[in-house]
Amino acid sequence: MISSYSSSDPTIQIFQGTKNQIIQENPAMDSPQTRKAGLNLPTGMSETSLRLESFSGSFRAISNLSSPSKSSTCSDRFIPCRSSSRLHTFGLNDKASPVKEGGNEAYARLLKSELFGSDFGSFSPAGGGGGVPSPLSPSKNMLRFKTDHSAPNSPYSPSILRNDSGFSNESLTPPKPPRKVPKTPHKVLDAPSLQDDFYLNLVDWSSQNVLAVGLGTCVYLWSASNSKVTKLCDLGPNDGVCSVQWTKEGSYLSIGTNLGRVQVWDGTQCKRVRTMGGHQTRTGVLAWNSRILASGSRDRNILQHDLRVSNDCISKLVGHKSEVCGLKWSNDDRELASGGNDNQLLVWNQHSQQPALRLTEHTAAVKAIAWSPHQSGLLVSGGGTADRCIRFWNTTNGHQLNSIDTGSQVCNLAWSKNVNEIVSTHGYSQNQIMVWKYPSMGKVATLTGHSMRVLYLAMSPDGQTIVTGAGDETLRFWNVFPSVKTHTPVKDTGLWSLGRTQIR
C-alpha cells in the first residue's frame, strides 16, 4: 500500500525545519571548506568519513571510524533514562567488591555513573564498608529482586514469600487449618451411683462395641450398636464394684471388687466364669494383655492371674508403698507400667519381679498411664492435684522426654491409634477434657461439660469416639479423633443422636 504524505505532516515539518535551520546557520554548508570550519569532528575522523544525505526529507548518517574503505550504516536507537529504571531494586550494589590495589577510585565512580546513570551512584552499598564497588566485577546479588519499599504492600509481595534463607516449600504452602473437634457431646447417658473416687476405674469399652459401667454394686453393659442396656451382675449389699476391664477380644469382662476379689464374666452369656482372690482389700485397677490379667489393690501389691492355670495368681509384684491405682500393659505385652498413690511410676518386665524402672518425678498420685501405639517404648503418665503434669518417658533408658503442666489434676490419658494425638481428662479445678498433638503438645481442643472431676475414660473400637464419666453421674460421648482412612470426624447417626437416656 502506498501512502502519500502532505507538507502538513508534523514529521516532515520537523525534518524540514531542522534542515532549513542548519542551512540558515551555515549557508556554505555544501562546500568542503565551510564544512571543515563549521563542524567540530573528533580526533582521527576525516571530513570524508561523514556526509549527510537527504532521502525524502530525512537524514542518514554514514560514518566510518575504523577504515576509510569500509562503511557501516547506523540507525537511530532508543536510549532509556536509567535514573527512572530503579535498578537498585535488583540488588546490584548490595555488596561492595574489593577495589584492586592502586585502582583509581575517582575513575571507578565516574565509570559507574556513566554506565548506570547519575542517580545510581547515590545508593550506598548495603555493606557500608566505605569501599567503592568495581563495576567490572559482577555483584553476587545480581538479578536478585528486592522489595521496593516505596510501593504499596501486596499479599503476593516477595517480602511475604521470601525469608532470609531463600524460598522454601513451607513458606509457599498455606498453613493447614486446625482440625475441628465438636465442642459438645453427641450423646449423654445418666449413670446413677457412679462414684466420685479418683482411685477407681469403673468404665471400659470392648472391641465388640459394648460399654461396661460399674454403678454401686452392679455392672451394666450398654451396646453402642443398638443402645441396649443389660444388667450383668449384682455383687450384693456387702460388696461393691471398684474396677472393670475387658479382654482384648472383648468377650470376657473382669471385675475388681471392694473385698479384694477378681471375677471374670462371659459378656455374651452373662455368666460368671471364675472368681480369684489374693488381695487383702479393694481391687481398684485391672489390666489384660493377651493371656495375663494384672490387678492392683489398696494393699500395695500387683497380682498376675492366668486363667489357664488353677492357681489364683502366678506372680506377685511388690514395689509400691501405697495404693496401686494405674496399670497398663505395653502394646507388645512385654512391659507393665504401674502408678500408685506413692507418686511413683514403675515399669516391670517379664524377667524379674523387681521393677526395671522406678520413675519418681511426679509429686502426686499417678493414675493416668498410656503407652504409645505409634512408637515403641514411649510411655506417658499424669499426676494428681499436687502435680498436674503430663510426663513422657523413654522406657528403654528411663529418660524423661518432656513435661507439660496442665494446670489441673490429670485423671486419665489415652493415645489415639488413628493419629499421633493424646486425650487427657482432668479434675480440680477445671474438669475439662483436652486433646493434644504429639510431639508438639499443641492443644487441638478443650472440651467442657462435666460439673465434677472427669475420673473415667474409655475409647471406642474404631478410635474415633471417647466416653467420659464423672461424679456428676453422667456418661458423655465425644467425637474427638478422625478415622484411619478419611481423617474426618465420625458423623452422627440417628443411633447417636444428641439425647439423654439412662444406662439402667
Tab-separated table of N, CA and C in Angstrom, residues 208-349:
chain	number	residue	atom	x	y	z
A	208	GLN	N	-15.779	-55.326	70.938
A	208	GLN	CA	-17.051	-55.701	70.317
A	208	GLN	C	-18.114	-54.619	70.493
A	209	ASN	N	-17.665	-53.400	70.841
A	209	ASN	CA	-18.519	-52.219	70.883
A	209	ASN	C	-19.567	-52.277	71.996
A	210	VAL	N	-19.148	-52.801	73.146
A	210	VAL	CA	-20.023	-52.870	74.311
A	210	VAL	C	-19.345	-52.124	75.455
A	211	LEU	N	-20.094	-51.228	76.084
A	211	LEU	CA	-19.574	-50.428	77.181
A	211	LEU	C	-19.964	-51.068	78.508
A	212	ALA	N	-18.988	-51.252	79.387
A	212	ALA	CA	-19.231	-51.786	80.729
A	212	ALA	C	-19.060	-50.660	81.744
A	213	VAL	N	-20.027	-50.555	82.668
A	213	VAL	CA	-20.014	-49.486	83.669
A	213	VAL	C	-20.355	-50.092	85.031
A	214	GLY	N	-19.524	-49.735	86.019
A	214	GLY	CA	-19.804	-50.177	87.373
A	214	GLY	C	-20.548	-49.101	88.138
A	215	LEU	N	-21.767	-49.437	88.572
A	215	LEU	CA	-22.620	-48.496	89.311
A	215	LEU	C	-22.987	-49.116	90.647
A	216	GLY	N	-22.339	-48.629	91.703
A	216	GLY	CA	-22.630	-49.173	93.032
A	216	GLY	C	-22.177	-50.616	93.139
A	217	THR	N	-23.137	-51.499	93.363
A	217	THR	CA	-22.835	-52.928	93.493
A	217	THR	C	-23.085	-53.686	92.200
A	218	CYS	N	-23.491	-53.003	91.144
A	218	CYS	CA	-23.881	-53.655	89.885
A	218	CYS	C	-22.959	-53.252	88.738
A	219	VAL	N	-22.926	-54.106	87.725
A	219	VAL	CA	-22.234	-53.826	86.460
A	219	VAL	C	-23.268	-53.898	85.351
A	220	TYR	N	-23.300	-52.848	84.506
A	220	TYR	CA	-24.239	-52.766	83.387
A	220	TYR	C	-23.456	-52.751	82.074
A	221	LEU	N	-24.051	-53.388	81.078
A	221	LEU	CA	-23.487	-53.401	79.725
A	221	LEU	C	-24.396	-52.586	78.811
A	222	TRP	N	-23.802	-51.681	78.056
A	222	TRP	CA	-24.555	-50.857	77.110
A	222	TRP	C	-23.991	-51.093	75.715
A	223	SER	N	-24.830	-51.585	74.803
A	223	SER	CA	-24.403	-51.873	73.445
A	223	SER	C	-24.468	-50.594	72.616
A	224	ALA	N	-23.336	-50.193	72.045
A	224	ALA	CA	-23.299	-48.981	71.227
A	224	ALA	C	-23.974	-49.173	69.879
A	225	SER	N	-24.173	-50.402	69.462
A	225	SER	CA	-24.793	-50.645	68.158
A	225	SER	C	-26.310	-50.511	68.197
A	226	ASN	N	-26.933	-50.835	69.337
A	226	ASN	CA	-28.401	-50.748	69.406
A	226	ASN	C	-28.900	-50.076	70.687
A	227	SER	N	-27.984	-49.520	71.491
A	227	SER	CA	-28.320	-48.823	72.745
A	227	SER	C	-29.035	-49.720	73.750
A	228	LYS	N	-28.868	-51.018	73.634
A	228	LYS	CA	-29.493	-51.946	74.567
A	228	LYS	C	-28.697	-51.985	75.868
A	229	VAL	N	-29.389	-51.950	77.004
A	229	VAL	CA	-28.759	-51.978	78.318
A	229	VAL	C	-29.039	-53.333	78.963
A	230	THR	N	-27.945	-53.971	79.454
A	230	THR	CA	-28.068	-55.281	80.099
A	230	THR	C	-27.404	-55.217	81.468
A	231	LYS	N	-28.119	-55.721	82.476
A	231	LYS	CA	-27.526	-55.817	83.806
A	231	LYS	C	-26.749	-57.111	83.890
A	232	LEU	N	-25.407	-56.987	84.016
A	232	LEU	CA	-24.563	-58.183	84.018
A	232	LEU	C	-24.577	-58.887	85.366
A	233	CYS	N	-24.405	-58.150	86.482
A	233	CYS	CA	-24.322	-58.791	87.785
A	233	CYS	C	-24.616	-57.793	88.905
A	234	ASP	N	-24.880	-58.335	90.067
A	234	ASP	CA	-25.058	-57.545	91.283
A	234	ASP	C	-24.262	-58.245	92.385
A	235	LEU	N	-23.292	-57.537	92.953
A	235	LEU	CA	-22.393	-58.151	93.931
A	235	LEU	C	-23.007	-58.273	95.321
A	236	GLY	N	-24.162	-57.705	95.545
A	236	GLY	CA	-24.818	-57.825	96.850
A	236	GLY	C	-24.468	-56.647	97.749
A	237	PRO	N	-25.142	-56.587	98.875
A	237	PRO	CA	-25.008	-55.417	99.770
A	237	PRO	C	-23.660	-55.336	100.477
A	238	ASN	N	-22.939	-56.416	100.555
A	238	ASN	CA	-21.686	-56.426	101.316
A	238	ASN	C	-20.446	-56.161	100.458
A	239	ASP	N	-20.641	-55.959	99.164
A	239	ASP	CA	-19.502	-55.761	98.263
A	239	ASP	C	-19.816	-54.595	97.333
A	240	GLY	N	-18.878	-54.242	96.513
A	240	GLY	CA	-19.080	-53.162	95.567
A	240	GLY	C	-18.106	-53.270	94.405
A	241	VAL	N	-18.442	-52.620	93.310
A	241	VAL	CA	-17.595	-52.664	92.109
A	241	VAL	C	-16.550	-51.556	92.211
A	242	CYS	N	-15.286	-51.939	92.024
A	242	CYS	CA	-14.183	-50.971	92.070
A	242	CYS	C	-13.468	-50.811	90.731
A	243	SER	N	-13.565	-51.788	89.845
A	243	SER	CA	-12.887	-51.695	88.550
A	243	SER	C	-13.505	-52.682	87.575
A	244	VAL	N	-13.454	-52.351	86.272
A	244	VAL	CA	-13.906	-53.246	85.205
A	244	VAL	C	-12.882	-53.170	84.069
A	245	GLN	N	-12.671	-54.307	83.387
A	245	GLN	CA	-11.717	-54.339	82.269
A	245	GLN	C	-12.055	-55.500	81.346
A	246	TRP	N	-12.220	-55.192	80.032
A	246	TRP	CA	-12.477	-56.218	79.027
A	246	TRP	C	-11.165	-56.865	78.575
A	247	THR	N	-11.286	-58.127	78.132
A	247	THR	CA	-10.151	-58.739	77.449
A	247	THR	C	-9.992	-58.086	76.070
A	248	LYS	N	-8.852	-58.328	75.415
A	248	LYS	CA	-8.607	-57.717	74.114
A	248	LYS	C	-9.607	-58.180	73.063
A	249	GLU	N	-10.071	-59.430	73.198
A	249	GLU	CA	-11.056	-59.941	72.243
A	249	GLU	C	-12.448	-59.398	72.517
A	250	GLY	N	-12.652	-58.873	73.718
A	250	GLY	CA	-13.928	-58.270	74.043
A	250	GLY	C	-15.020	-59.225	74.450
A	251	SER	N	-14.687	-60.456	74.738
A	251	SER	CA	-15.723	-61.433	75.087
A	251	SER	C	-15.850	-61.640	76.591
A	252	TYR	N	-14.759	-61.405	77.340
A	252	TYR	CA	-14.779	-61.611	78.783
A	252	TYR	C	-14.503	-60.291	79.500
A	253	LEU	N	-15.186	-60.125	80.631
A	253	LEU	CA	-15.039	-58.916	81.437
A	253	LEU	C	-14.569	-59.308	82.832
A	254	SER	N	-13.495	-58.640	83.278
A	254	SER	CA	-13.014	-58.851	84.643
A	254	SER	C	-13.523	-57.721	85.532
A	255	ILE	N	-13.863	-58.058	86.767
A	255	ILE	CA	-14.440	-57.101	87.708
A	255	ILE	C	-13.652	-57.176	89.008
A	256	GLY	N	-13.134	-56.037	89.450
A	256	GLY	CA	-12.464	-55.969	90.740
A	256	GLY	C	-13.436	-55.474	91.799
A	257	THR	N	-13.424	-56.117	92.949
A	257	THR	CA	-14.432	-55.827	93.965
A	257	THR	C	-13.815	-55.141	95.183
A	258	ASN	N	-14.702	-54.638	96.014
A	258	ASN	CA	-14.281	-53.929	97.213
A	258	ASN	C	-13.666	-54.869	98.251
A	259	LEU	N	-13.980	-56.150	98.170
A	259	LEU	CA	-13.438	-57.142	99.103
A	259	LEU	C	-12.117	-57.720	98.631
A	260	GLY	N	-11.579	-57.253	97.500
A	260	GLY	CA	-10.280	-57.716	97.024
A	260	GLY	C	-10.354	-58.875	96.059
A	261	ARG	N	-11.536	-59.267	95.629
A	261	ARG	CA	-11.653	-60.391	94.694
A	261	ARG	C	-11.622	-59.889	93.255
A	262	VAL	N	-11.336	-60.816	92.358
A	262	VAL	CA	-11.377	-60.543	90.922
A	262	VAL	C	-12.286	-61.590	90.283
A	263	GLN	N	-13.373	-61.125	89.667
A	263	GLN	CA	-14.307	-62.020	88.982
A	263	GLN	C	-14.159	-61.863	87.471
A	264	VAL	N	-14.345	-62.975	86.765
A	264	VAL	CA	-14.301	-62.960	85.302
A	264	VAL	C	-15.659	-63.439	84.799
A	265	TRP	N	-16.271	-62.643	83.912
A	265	TRP	CA	-17.605	-62.921	83.394
A	265	TRP	C	-17.574	-63.038	81.870
A	266	ASP	N	-18.443	-63.929	81.382
A	266	ASP	CA	-18.683	-64.030	79.946
A	266	ASP	C	-19.712	-62.966	79.585
A	267	GLY	N	-19.288	-61.960	78.825
A	267	GLY	CA	-20.170	-60.853	78.500
A	267	GLY	C	-21.296	-61.227	77.563
A	268	THR	N	-21.122	-62.251	76.770
A	268	THR	CA	-22.169	-62.651	75.820
A	268	THR	C	-23.269	-63.423	76.523
A	269	GLN	N	-22.900	-64.367	77.388
A	269	GLN	CA	-23.885	-65.211	78.064
A	269	GLN	C	-24.255	-64.681	79.453
A	270	CYS	N	-23.610	-63.593	79.859
A	270	CYS	CA	-23.853	-63.007	81.188
A	270	CYS	C	-23.695	-64.061	82.283
A	271	LYS	N	-22.574	-64.755	82.201
A	271	LYS	CA	-22.317	-65.854	83.116
A	271	LYS	C	-20.931	-65.685	83.735
A	272	ARG	N	-20.849	-65.897	85.068
A	272	ARG	CA	-19.558	-65.792	85.734
A	272	ARG	C	-18.731	-67.032	85.447
A	273	VAL	N	-17.479	-66.816	85.069
A	273	VAL	CA	-16.592	-67.914	84.691
A	273	VAL	C	-15.703	-68.317	85.868
A	274	ARG	N	-15.180	-67.308	86.605
A	274	ARG	CA	-14.224	-67.628	87.658
A	274	ARG	C	-14.128	-66.475	88.648
A	275	THR	N	-13.793	-66.825	89.893
A	275	THR	CA	-13.517	-65.829	90.923
A	275	THR	C	-12.152	-66.138	91.527
A	276	MET	N	-11.311	-65.098	91.607
A	276	MET	CA	-9.940	-65.273	92.108
A	276	MET	C	-9.694	-64.317	93.268
A	277	GLY	N	-9.023	-64.798	94.285
A	277	GLY	CA	-8.663	-63.992	95.441
A	277	GLY	C	-7.183	-63.631	95.410
A	278	GLY	N	-6.722	-63.145	96.558
A	278	GLY	CA	-5.305	-62.821	96.688
A	278	GLY	C	-5.065	-61.451	97.286
A	279	HIS	N	-5.932	-60.510	97.055
A	279	HIS	CA	-5.757	-59.174	97.619
A	279	HIS	C	-6.444	-59.076	98.985
A	280	GLN	N	-5.908	-58.237	99.855
A	280	GLN	CA	-6.436	-58.075	101.189
A	280	GLN	C	-7.575	-57.054	101.252
A	281	THR	N	-7.577	-56.137	100.285
A	281	THR	CA	-8.593	-55.088	100.269
A	281	THR	C	-8.955	-54.778	98.823
A	282	ARG	N	-9.620	-53.648	98.589
A	282	ARG	CA	-10.258	-53.399	97.299
A	282	ARG	C	-9.268	-53.459	96.138
A	283	THR	N	-9.775	-53.953	95.001
A	283	THR	CA	-9.008	-54.060	93.760
A	283	THR	C	-9.475	-52.947	92.839
A	284	GLY	N	-8.692	-51.871	92.802
A	284	GLY	CA	-9.145	-50.670	92.107
A	284	GLY	C	-8.746	-50.558	90.659
A	285	VAL	N	-7.869	-51.432	90.158
A	285	VAL	CA	-7.420	-51.315	88.766
A	285	VAL	C	-7.088	-52.700	88.217
A	286	LEU	N	-7.415	-52.913	86.937
A	286	LEU	CA	-7.177	-54.173	86.237
A	286	LEU	C	-6.576	-53.880	84.863
A	287	ALA	N	-5.778	-54.836	84.345
A	287	ALA	CA	-5.181	-54.672	83.012
A	287	ALA	C	-4.926	-56.043	82.411
A	288	TRP	N	-5.450	-56.259	81.189
A	288	TRP	CA	-5.261	-57.503	80.444
A	288	TRP	C	-4.163	-57.314	79.393
A	289	ASN	N	-3.333	-58.343	79.215
A	289	ASN	CA	-2.599	-58.468	77.968
A	289	ASN	C	-3.182	-59.661	77.231
A	290	SER	N	-2.450	-60.296	76.372
A	290	SER	CA	-3.040	-61.361	75.564
A	290	SER	C	-3.521	-62.539	76.410
A	291	ARG	N	-2.844	-62.829	77.537
A	291	ARG	CA	-3.230	-64.001	78.318
A	291	ARG	C	-3.167	-63.778	79.823
A	292	ILE	N	-2.543	-62.670	80.272
A	292	ILE	CA	-2.339	-62.420	81.696
A	292	ILE	C	-3.215	-61.245	82.135
A	293	LEU	N	-3.856	-61.406	83.296
A	293	LEU	CA	-4.619	-60.338	83.919
A	293	LEU	C	-3.851	-59.844	85.141
A	294	ALA	N	-3.533	-58.539	85.131
A	294	ALA	CA	-2.855	-57.917	86.267
A	294	ALA	C	-3.878	-57.122	87.070
A	295	SER	N	-3.768	-57.188	88.397
A	295	SER	CA	-4.692	-56.470	89.267
A	295	SER	C	-3.899	-55.709	90.319
A	296	GLY	N	-4.325	-54.456	90.553
A	296	GLY	CA	-3.683	-53.630	91.566
A	296	GLY	C	-4.656	-53.309	92.677
A	297	SER	N	-4.140	-53.201	93.887
A	297	SER	CA	-5.006	-53.097	95.048
A	297	SER	C	-4.508	-52.030	96.022
A	298	ARG	N	-5.392	-51.727	96.970
A	298	ARG	CA	-5.020	-50.818	98.049
A	298	ARG	C	-3.989	-51.460	98.964
A	299	ASP	N	-3.829	-52.768	98.901
A	299	ASP	CA	-2.816	-53.437	99.726
A	299	ASP	C	-1.397	-53.251	99.169
A	300	ARG	N	-1.241	-52.425	98.118
A	300	ARG	CA	0.032	-52.010	97.524
A	300	ARG	C	0.663	-53.074	96.633
A	301	ASN	N	-0.020	-54.170	96.396
A	301	ASN	CA	0.538	-55.263	95.603
A	301	ASN	C	-0.118	-55.332	94.220
A	302	ILE	N	0.634	-55.950	93.317
A	302	ILE	CA	0.139	-56.244	91.959
A	302	ILE	C	0.195	-57.749	91.790
A	303	LEU	N	-0.950	-58.339	91.482
A	303	LEU	CA	-1.028	-59.782	91.239
A	303	LEU	C	-1.241	-60.039	89.757
A	304	GLN	N	-0.628	-61.131	89.274
A	304	GLN	CA	-0.812	-61.556	87.881
A	304	GLN	C	-1.545	-62.889	87.875
A	305	HIS	N	-2.648	-62.915	87.088
A	305	HIS	CA	-3.514	-64.092	87.034
A	305	HIS	C	-3.485	-64.681	85.621
A	306	ASP	N	-3.537	-66.002	85.576
A	306	ASP	CA	-3.608	-66.721	84.298
A	306	ASP	C	-4.772	-67.694	84.379
A	307	LEU	N	-5.786	-67.470	83.539
A	307	LEU	CA	-6.984	-68.308	83.590
A	307	LEU	C	-6.714	-69.739	83.169
A	308	ARG	N	-5.565	-69.983	82.571
A	308	ARG	CA	-5.276	-71.347	82.088
A	308	ARG	C	-4.746	-72.251	83.198
A	309	VAL	N	-4.428	-71.672	84.344
A	309	VAL	CA	-3.938	-72.484	85.472
A	309	VAL	C	-4.932	-72.380	86.606
A	310	SER	N	-4.830	-73.323	87.538
A	310	SER	CA	-5.807	-73.393	88.620
A	310	SER	C	-5.497	-72.412	89.748
A	311	ASN	N	-4.247	-71.987	89.858
A	311	ASN	CA	-3.895	-71.075	90.945
A	311	ASN	C	-4.523	-69.703	90.717
A	312	ASP	N	-4.809	-69.021	91.831
A	312	ASP	CA	-5.415	-67.694	91.717
A	312	ASP	C	-4.459	-66.690	91.098
A	313	CYS	N	-3.173	-66.783	91.450
A	313	CYS	CA	-2.202	-65.861	90.849
A	313	CYS	C	-0.918	-66.617	90.551
A	314	ILE	N	-0.214	-66.149	89.546
A	314	ILE	CA	1.024	-66.813	89.146
A	314	ILE	C	2.255	-66.023	89.597
A	315	SER	N	2.079	-64.745	89.932
A	315	SER	CA	3.208	-63.954	90.439
A	315	SER	C	2.680	-62.753	91.211
A	316	LYS	N	3.551	-62.224	92.059
A	316	LYS	CA	3.203	-61.083	92.881
A	316	LYS	C	4.305	-60.033	92.755
A	317	LEU	N	3.915	-58.815	92.389
A	317	LEU	CA	4.876	-57.741	92.187
A	317	LEU	C	4.734	-56.736	93.332
A	318	VAL	N	5.834	-56.567	94.073
A	318	VAL	CA	5.838	-55.676	95.221
A	318	VAL	C	6.830	-54.547	94.941
A	319	GLY	N	6.340	-53.326	94.999
A	319	GLY	CA	7.224	-52.185	94.729
A	319	GLY	C	6.632	-50.864	95.180
A	320	HIS	N	5.308	-50.786	95.211
A	320	HIS	CA	4.662	-49.547	95.625
A	320	HIS	C	4.525	-49.487	97.148
A	321	LYS	N	4.508	-48.273	97.660
A	321	LYS	CA	4.386	-48.040	99.090
A	321	LYS	C	3.001	-47.567	99.486
A	322	SER	N	2.124	-47.444	98.495
A	322	SER	CA	0.749	-47.038	98.754
A	322	SER	C	-0.147	-47.683	97.711
A	323	GLU	N	-1.427	-47.320	97.703
A	323	GLU	CA	-2.397	-47.981	96.825
A	323	GLU	C	-2.006	-47.873	95.358
A	324	VAL	N	-2.163	-48.989	94.639
A	324	VAL	CA	-1.921	-49.029	93.190
A	324	VAL	C	-3.209	-48.590	92.486
A	325	CYS	N	-3.110	-47.534	91.686
A	325	CYS	CA	-4.319	-47.005	91.033
A	325	CYS	C	-4.214	-46.924	89.522
A	326	GLY	N	-3.051	-47.225	88.951
A	326	GLY	CA	-2.898	-47.215	87.493
A	326	GLY	C	-2.137	-48.433	87.021
A	327	LEU	N	-2.642	-49.098	85.962
A	327	LEU	CA	-1.978	-50.272	85.379
A	327	LEU	C	-2.198	-50.269	83.863
A	328	LYS	N	-1.110	-50.466	83.090
A	328	LYS	CA	-1.245	-50.567	81.634
A	328	LYS	C	-0.135	-51.448	81.087
A	329	TRP	N	-0.537	-52.416	80.231
A	329	TRP	CA	0.422	-53.235	79.502
A	329	TRP	C	0.860	-52.511	78.233
A	330	SER	N	2.116	-52.705	77.869
A	330	SER	CA	2.593	-52.169	76.596
A	330	SER	C	1.945	-52.931	75.447
A	331	ASN	N	2.030	-52.354	74.258
A	331	ASN	CA	1.346	-52.948	73.107
A	331	ASN	C	1.923	-54.303	72.702
A	332	ASP	N	3.184	-54.550	73.034
A	332	ASP	CA	3.786	-55.853	72.721
A	332	ASP	C	3.709	-56.827	73.896
A	333	ASP	N	3.003	-56.439	74.964
A	333	ASP	CA	2.776	-57.283	76.139
A	333	ASP	C	4.052	-57.601	76.916
A	334	ARG	N	5.126	-56.893	76.668
A	334	ARG	CA	6.387	-57.204	77.337
A	334	ARG	C	6.608	-56.415	78.611
A	335	GLU	N	5.979	-55.244	78.717
A	335	GLU	CA	6.195	-54.385	79.877
A	335	GLU	C	4.870	-53.991	80.493
A	336	LEU	N	4.879	-53.852	81.806
A	336	LEU	CA	3.719	-53.422	82.563
A	336	LEU	C	4.077	-52.165	83.332
A	337	ALA	N	3.319	-51.096	83.110
A	337	ALA	CA	3.529	-49.839	83.841
A	337	ALA	C	2.493	-49.741	84.949
A	338	SER	N	2.930	-49.340	86.140
A	338	SER	CA	2.025	-49.207	87.277
A	338	SER	C	2.253	-47.860	87.945
A	339	GLY	N	1.145	-47.256	88.374
A	339	GLY	CA	1.210	-45.997	89.098
A	339	GLY	C	0.517	-46.133	90.438
A	340	GLY	N	1.009	-45.380	91.411
A	340	GLY	CA	0.450	-45.524	92.740
A	340	GLY	C	0.257	-44.204	93.447
A	341	ASN	N	-0.382	-44.298	94.604
A	341	ASN	CA	-0.603	-43.136	95.445
A	341	ASN	C	0.671	-42.690	96.149
A	342	ASP	N	1.765	-43.415	95.935
A	342	ASP	CA	3.066	-43.033	96.485
A	342	ASP	C	3.836	-42.140	95.518
A	343	ASN	N	3.151	-41.659	94.482
A	343	ASN	CA	3.719	-40.750	93.469
A	343	ASN	C	4.754	-41.418	92.572
A	344	GLN	N	4.792	-42.729	92.566
A	344	GLN	CA	5.781	-43.445	91.768
A	344	GLN	C	5.152	-44.046	90.507
A	345	LEU	N	5.967	-44.082	89.448
A	345	LEU	CA	5.631	-44.784	88.210
A	345	LEU	C	6.668	-45.881	88.017
A	346	LEU	N	6.204	-47.128	88.065
A	346	LEU	CA	7.105	-48.275	87.952
A	346	LEU	C	6.869	-48.993	86.628
A	347	VAL	N	7.946	-49.517	86.054
A	347	VAL	CA	7.867	-50.295	84.820
A	347	VAL	C	8.460	-51.666	85.112
A	348	TRP	N	7.647	-52.701	84.824
A	348	TRP	CA	8.035	-54.085	85.095
A	348	TRP	C	8.202	-54.832	83.775
A	349	ASN	N	9.103	-55.802	83.774
A	349	ASN	CA	9.215	-56.684	82.610
A	349	ASN	C	8.976	-58.126	83.032
